[in-house]
Coordinates of C-alpha atoms and ligand atoms in Angstrom, one line a residue:
X105 CA -11.0 4.5 -41.9
X106 CA -9.0 7.5 -42.0
X107 CA -12.6 9.5 -40.9
X108 CA -13.0 7.0 -38.1
X109 CA -9.7 7.3 -36.9
X110 CA -10.0 10.8 -36.7
X111 CA -13.5 10.6 -35.1
X112 CA -11.9 8.6 -32.6
X113 CA -8.8 10.8 -32.0
X114 CA -11.2 13.8 -31.4
X115 CA -13.1 11.5 -28.8
X116 CA -10.0 10.9 -26.9
X117 CA -9.1 14.9 -27.1
X118 CA -12.4 15.7 -26.2
X119 CA -12.7 12.7 -23.0
X120 CA -9.0 12.8 -22.0
X121 CA -10.3 11.4 -18.6
X122 CA -11.4 8.3 -19.9
X123 CA -7.7 6.6 -20.0
X124 CA -6.1 8.4 -17.5
X125 CA -7.5 7.4 -14.2
X126 CA -5.4 5.7 -11.7
X127 CA -7.4 2.5 -10.5
X128 CA -7.4 1.4 -6.6
X129 CA -8.8 -2.0 -5.5
X130 CA -8.6 -2.8 -1.9
X131 CA -8.1 -6.6 -1.4
X132 CA -9.5 -7.2 1.9
X133 CA -11.2 -10.1 3.7
X134 CA -14.7 -9.4 3.1
X135 CA -15.7 -8.3 -0.4
X136 CA -17.9 -5.4 -0.6
X137 CA -16.9 -4.7 3.3
X138 CA -14.3 -2.4 5.2
X139 CA -13.2 -5.0 8.0
X140 CA -11.0 -4.9 10.7
X141 CA -7.9 -6.8 9.2
X142 CA -8.1 -4.7 5.9
X143 CA -4.6 -3.8 4.6
X144 CA -3.7 -4.7 0.9
X145 CA -4.6 -2.5 -1.8
X146 CA -3.7 -2.8 -5.9
X147 CA -2.9 0.6 -7.8
X148 CA -2.7 0.6 -11.5
X149 CA -1.0 3.5 -13.4
X150 CA -2.9 4.5 -16.6
X151 CA 0.2 2.8 -18.3
X152 CA -0.8 -0.5 -16.5
X153 CA 1.9 -0.6 -14.1
X154 CA 0.3 -2.2 -11.3
X155 CA 1.4 -2.9 -7.6
X156 CA 0.5 -3.9 -4.1
X157 CA 0.9 -2.1 -1.1
X158 CA 1.2 -3.9 2.2
X159 CA 0.7 -7.5 1.6
X160 CA -1.0 -8.0 4.9
X161 CA -2.7 -10.5 6.4
X162 CA -6.1 -10.4 3.7
X163 CA -4.4 -11.9 1.1
X164 CA -4.6 -15.6 0.8
X165 CA -1.1 -15.6 -0.3
X166 CA 1.2 -15.5 -3.4
X167 CA -1.4 -17.1 -5.9
X168 CA -4.6 -15.3 -4.4
X169 CA -6.6 -15.0 -7.7
X170 CA -7.7 -11.3 -6.8
X171 CA -4.1 -9.9 -7.1
X172 CA -3.9 -10.5 -10.9
X173 CA -0.6 -9.3 -12.7
X174 CA 1.6 -7.4 -9.6
X175 CA 4.9 -5.5 -11.1
X176 CA 5.4 -4.2 -7.5
X177 CA 5.3 -4.6 -3.9
X178 CA 5.3 -1.6 -1.3
X179 CA 6.2 -2.7 2.2
X180 CA 5.9 0.0 4.9
X181 CA 7.0 -1.8 7.8
X182 CA 7.5 -5.0 9.6
X183 CA 4.7 -5.1 12.0
X184 CA 2.3 -8.3 11.0
X185 CA -0.3 -6.8 10.0
X186 CA 1.7 -5.3 7.3
X187 CA 4.2 -7.8 6.5
X188 CA 2.1 -10.8 6.6
X189 CA 2.6 -13.1 9.2
X190 CA -0.7 -14.6 8.9
X191 CA -2.5 -15.1 5.6
X192 CA -6.7 -15.0 4.7
X193 CA -8.1 -18.5 4.8
X194 CA -10.4 -17.7 2.2
X195 CA -12.3 -14.5 1.2
X196 CA -15.4 -14.0 3.5
X197 CA -13.9 -16.6 6.2
X198 CA -14.6 -15.5 9.9
X199 CA -15.9 -12.2 10.7
X200 CA -15.6 -8.5 9.6
X201 CA -14.5 -7.8 13.0
X202 CA -12.2 -11.1 13.2
X203 CA -11.4 -12.4 9.9
X204 CA -10.0 -16.1 9.8
X205 CA -6.2 -16.3 9.2
X206 CA -3.6 -18.8 9.2
X207 CA 0.3 -18.6 9.7
X208 CA 2.3 -17.2 6.8
X209 CA 5.9 -18.1 8.0
X210 CA 7.5 -16.7 5.0
X211 CA 5.2 -13.9 5.1
X212 CA 2.7 -12.7 2.5
X213 CA 4.9 -10.1 1.2
X214 CA 7.7 -12.6 0.5
X215 CA 4.8 -15.0 -1.2
X216 CA 3.9 -12.5 -3.6
X217 CA 7.1 -10.9 -4.4
X218 CA 8.3 -14.6 -5.2
X219 CA 5.0 -15.5 -7.2
X220 CA 4.8 -12.6 -9.1
X221 CA 8.7 -12.2 -9.7
X222 CA 8.0 -8.6 -8.2
X223 CA 10.1 -5.8 -7.4
X224 CA 10.3 -5.0 -3.7
X225 CA 10.2 -1.0 -2.7
X226 CA 10.7 -0.7 0.7
X227 CA 14.5 0.4 2.8
X228 CA 17.2 -1.6 2.2
X229 CA 17.0 -3.0 5.8
X230 CA 13.5 -4.5 5.1
X231 CA 14.5 -5.6 1.9
X232 CA 17.2 -7.7 3.5
X233 CA 14.6 -9.8 5.1
X234 CA 12.4 -10.4 2.1
X235 CA 15.1 -11.2 0.0
X236 CA 16.0 -14.3 2.6
X237 CA 12.4 -15.4 2.6
X238 CA 11.8 -15.2 -0.9
X239 CA 15.5 -17.5 -0.9
X240 CA 14.0 -19.7 1.2
X241 CA 10.3 -19.9 -0.9
X242 CA 12.6 -20.6 -4.3
X243 CA 14.4 -23.4 -2.4
X244 CA 18.3 -23.9 -2.6
X245 CA 19.8 -23.8 -5.8
X246 CA 18.2 -20.7 -7.2
X247 CA 19.7 -17.8 -7.7
X248 CA 19.6 -15.3 -4.8
X249 CA 17.3 -12.6 -4.6
X250 CA 19.0 -8.9 -4.8
X251 CA 18.9 -5.6 -5.1
X252 CA 17.6 -4.2 -8.9
X253 CA 20.8 -2.8 -11.0
X254 CA 19.2 0.3 -11.5
X255 CA 16.8 2.9 -9.4
X256 CA 14.7 2.9 -12.6
X257 CA 13.4 -0.7 -14.1
X258 CA 10.9 -1.2 -16.7
X259 CA 8.5 -4.0 -15.5
X260 CA 7.9 -6.6 -15.4
X261 CA 11.5 -7.1 -14.4
X262 CA 13.2 -10.6 -15.5
X263 CA 13.7 -11.9 -11.8
X264 CA 12.2 -10.4 -8.4
X265 CA 14.6 -7.5 -7.2
X266 CA 14.5 -4.5 -4.9
X267 CA 14.5 -1.1 -4.7
X268 CA 17.7 -0.2 -2.9
X269 CA 16.3 3.2 -1.8
X270 CA 16.0 4.5 1.8
X271 CA 14.3 7.6 3.3
X272 CA 14.1 10.0 1.0
X273 CA 15.3 7.9 -2.0
X274 CA 13.1 7.7 -5.3
X275 CA 12.5 4.6 -7.7
X276 CA 10.6 4.6 -10.9
X277 CA 9.2 1.5 -12.7
X278 CA 8.1 2.2 -16.4
X279 CA 5.7 0.1 -18.4
X280 CA 7.3 -1.3 -21.6
X281 CA 6.6 1.0 -24.1
X282 CA 5.3 3.7 -22.1
X283 CA 7.3 7.2 -22.3
X284 CA 6.7 7.9 -18.5
X285 CA 7.3 6.1 -15.4
X286 CA 5.5 5.9 -11.8
X287 CA 7.7 7.4 -9.2
X288 CA 7.9 6.1 -5.8
X289 CA 9.5 8.2 -2.9
X290 CA 9.9 6.8 0.7
X291 CA 8.8 9.3 3.4
X292 CA 8.7 9.2 7.4
X293 CA 6.2 7.8 9.1
X294 CA 6.2 8.4 13.0
X295 CA 6.0 4.6 14.4
X296 CA 8.1 1.6 15.3
X297 CA 9.5 -0.8 12.9
X298 CA 9.7 -4.3 15.1
X299 CA 9.1 -7.6 13.2
X300 CA 6.8 -10.0 14.1
X301 CA 8.4 -12.8 16.3
X302 CA 6.9 -15.7 14.4
X303 CA 8.4 -14.8 11.6
X304 CA 11.8 -15.1 12.8
X305 CA 14.2 -18.4 13.5
X306 CA 13.5 -20.0 16.3
X307 CA 17.1 -19.5 18.0
X308 CA 16.5 -15.5 17.2
X309 CA 13.0 -15.6 18.8
X310 CA 14.7 -16.9 22.2
X311 CA 17.5 -14.6 22.0
X312 CA 14.9 -11.9 22.0
X313 CA 12.6 -13.3 24.4
X314 CA 15.7 -13.8 27.2
X315 CA 15.8 -10.1 27.2
X316 CA 12.4 -9.3 26.5
X317 CA 13.7 -7.3 23.5
X318 CA 12.1 -6.5 20.1
X319 CA 13.7 -6.6 16.8
X320 CA 13.6 -3.4 14.8
X321 CA 14.6 -3.3 10.9
X322 CA 15.5 0.5 10.6
X323 CA 12.8 3.3 10.4
X324 CA 9.1 2.3 9.2
X325 CA 8.1 4.2 6.2
X326 CA 5.5 5.6 4.0
X327 CA 5.4 6.7 0.6
X328 CA 4.7 9.2 -1.8
X329 CA 3.9 7.9 -5.4
X330 CA 3.3 9.9 -8.5
X331 CA 1.6 8.6 -11.2
X332 CA 2.0 9.2 -15.1
X333 CA -1.6 11.2 -14.9
X334 CA 0.0 13.5 -12.4
X335 CA -1.8 12.1 -9.5
X336 CA 0.3 12.2 -6.1
X337 CA -0.7 9.8 -3.6
X338 CA 0.4 9.7 0.0
X339 CA 0.5 6.3 1.4
X340 CA 0.5 6.9 5.1
X341 CA 1.6 3.6 6.7
X342 CA 0.7 3.5 10.3
X343 CA 1.7 7.1 11.4
X344 CA 1.0 9.6 14.3
X345 CA 0.3 13.0 13.3
X346 CA 4.1 14.7 12.4
X347 CA 5.0 17.8 10.8
X348 CA 6.5 16.5 7.5
X349 CA 2.7 15.8 6.9
X350 CA 2.6 19.4 5.8
X351 CA 6.3 20.5 4.8
X352 CA 7.3 17.5 2.9
X353 CA 3.9 15.8 1.8
X354 CA 1.8 18.8 1.1
X355 CA 4.3 21.6 0.5
X356 CA 7.1 19.8 -1.4
X357 CA 5.0 16.5 -3.0
X358 CA 1.7 18.3 -3.1
X359 CA -0.2 15.2 -2.6
X360 CA -3.6 15.3 -3.8
X361 CA -4.8 12.1 -2.5
X362 CA -4.1 10.5 1.0
X363 CA -4.5 7.2 1.8
X364 CA -4.5 7.1 5.7
X365 CA -4.2 4.5 8.1
X366 CA -6.7 4.9 11.1
X367 CA -6.6 2.4 14.4
X368 CA -6.3 2.9 17.5
X369 CA -2.2 3.3 18.4
X370 CA -0.9 6.2 16.3
X371 CA -3.8 8.1 17.4
X372 CA -5.1 8.7 14.2
X373 CA -8.8 8.5 15.2
X374 CA -8.0 11.7 17.6
X375 CA -5.6 13.3 15.8
X376 CA -6.9 12.7 11.9
X377 CA -9.0 15.6 11.2
X378 CA -5.8 18.1 11.8
X379 CA -3.9 15.7 9.8
X380 CA -5.9 15.8 7.3
X381 CA -7.4 19.3 7.5
X382 CA -4.5 21.5 8.5
X383 CA -1.5 19.6 7.5
X384 CA -1.9 17.3 4.3
X385 CA -4.7 19.1 3.0
X386 CA -5.2 16.8 -0.1
X387 CA -8.0 17.0 -2.7
X388 CA -9.5 13.4 -1.5
X389 CA -8.9 11.0 1.5
X390 CA -9.4 7.3 1.3
X391 CA -9.4 5.4 5.0
X392 CA -8.2 1.7 5.7
X393 CA -6.7 0.0 8.3
X394 CA -9.4 0.8 10.7
X395 CA -9.3 -1.9 13.1
X396 CA -13.0 -2.1 13.4
X397 CA -15.6 -3.4 11.4
X398 CA -16.8 -0.2 10.1
X399 CA -19.2 -1.1 7.5
X400 CA -22.1 -3.5 7.4
X401 CA -23.7 -4.4 4.0
X402 CA -21.1 -2.0 2.4
X403 CA -22.4 1.2 4.4
X404 CA -20.5 2.7 7.1
X405 CA -21.9 1.8 10.7
X406 CA -22.5 4.7 12.4
X407 CA -21.4 4.2 15.9
X408 CA -17.8 3.5 14.8
X409 CA -14.5 5.5 15.1
X410 CA -14.3 5.5 11.7
X411 CA -17.6 7.1 10.9
X412 CA -16.9 9.9 13.8
X413 CA -13.4 11.0 12.0
X414 CA -15.5 11.0 8.6
X415 CA -17.7 13.8 9.9
X416 CA -14.6 16.0 10.9
X417 CA -13.1 15.5 7.4
X418 CA -13.3 18.4 4.7
X419 CA -12.1 16.9 2.2
X420 CA -14.3 13.9 0.3
X421 CA -13.3 10.4 2.2
X422 CA -14.0 7.4 0.9
X423 CA -13.6 4.0 2.3
X424 CA -11.4 1.4 1.1
X425 CA -14.4 -1.1 0.4
X426 CA -12.7 -4.9 -0.3
X427 CA -13.0 -5.7 -4.3
X428 CA -14.3 -2.1 -5.0
X429 CA -12.2 -0.4 -7.9
X430 CA -11.8 3.5 -7.8
X431 CA -10.6 5.6 -10.2
X432 CA -8.8 8.9 -9.5
X433 CA -7.5 11.6 -11.9
X434 CA -4.6 13.9 -11.7
X435 CA -6.0 16.3 -9.3
X436 CA -7.0 13.7 -6.8
X437 CA -10.5 13.9 -7.6
X438 CA -12.5 10.7 -7.2
X439 CA -14.2 9.7 -10.9
X440 CA -15.5 6.2 -10.8
X441 CA -16.4 3.4 -7.8
X442 CA -16.3 6.0 -4.7
Ligands
ZN102 ZN1 2.0 -1.0 12.8
ZN103 ZN1 -0.9 -1.8 11.3

């Protein structure tokens, strides 16, 4: 027995990477593809901390069986395709270019937070919106959702709560029994934060309509997540190219993995190569939020904007293929599933 234990310890010492990788699994509309509406991604730290980044419209709701254990939910901004004003009817329904979605009046974000008793990691302005929706799901008489008592929690938490941080704020989630926690920092995103109108009360919708107005929930955000294996991941959300990508995200946080949202509005199809090659300079890149059917049979389609950008990026770039799990080591190198 002693010899077996010693041999096992030696084995672990020789292959520390075995248990030290961060697992990333996109949850999109069509298994094995990267589709137009795909947003949600699950991250799992080696210590077991699991979180969902932007629930969006490609989960079927809080009880989507593909989610599994979720300790925290990150929310970047209030656009319907991120907070989730629609949810996927069923995996594989509709086309890759236009997945079949149905209304989610409480938002998929609140549905997942409520179903999983999860921690909401977002700004205070957006958290307040989610609190209301989670309370609506729980029904009257239940204890209202509130901020977590501290900025460092052990997961799972006893009841859903939110992070009480804003730009630059740091929140830590540690697995029970783990020595170290996963650290979330909110960073800038050069975008807007108008809420999807269908998630508001009818009275508020009418009020806004009368003035042709949009309702914003403070600044939209991205995240830098530091995992316990040393990996620093930059989750860009929807953003234009901006200077912090070099100073804050690369120089200060030293993010070695960049998860980049593409799509036509913030212009990353045009500016993405400069943003990634010259400003963020990561060891690896994952592309998501492509707003086009980027793959067919799991292979990148040649005449897509995603393919055009891939050719210009120097670091190894991977597609967020739905339900494919990628493993990343502490230096941002993909070691499995890519
Ligand atoms: Zn957006
Ligand atoms: Zn978006």
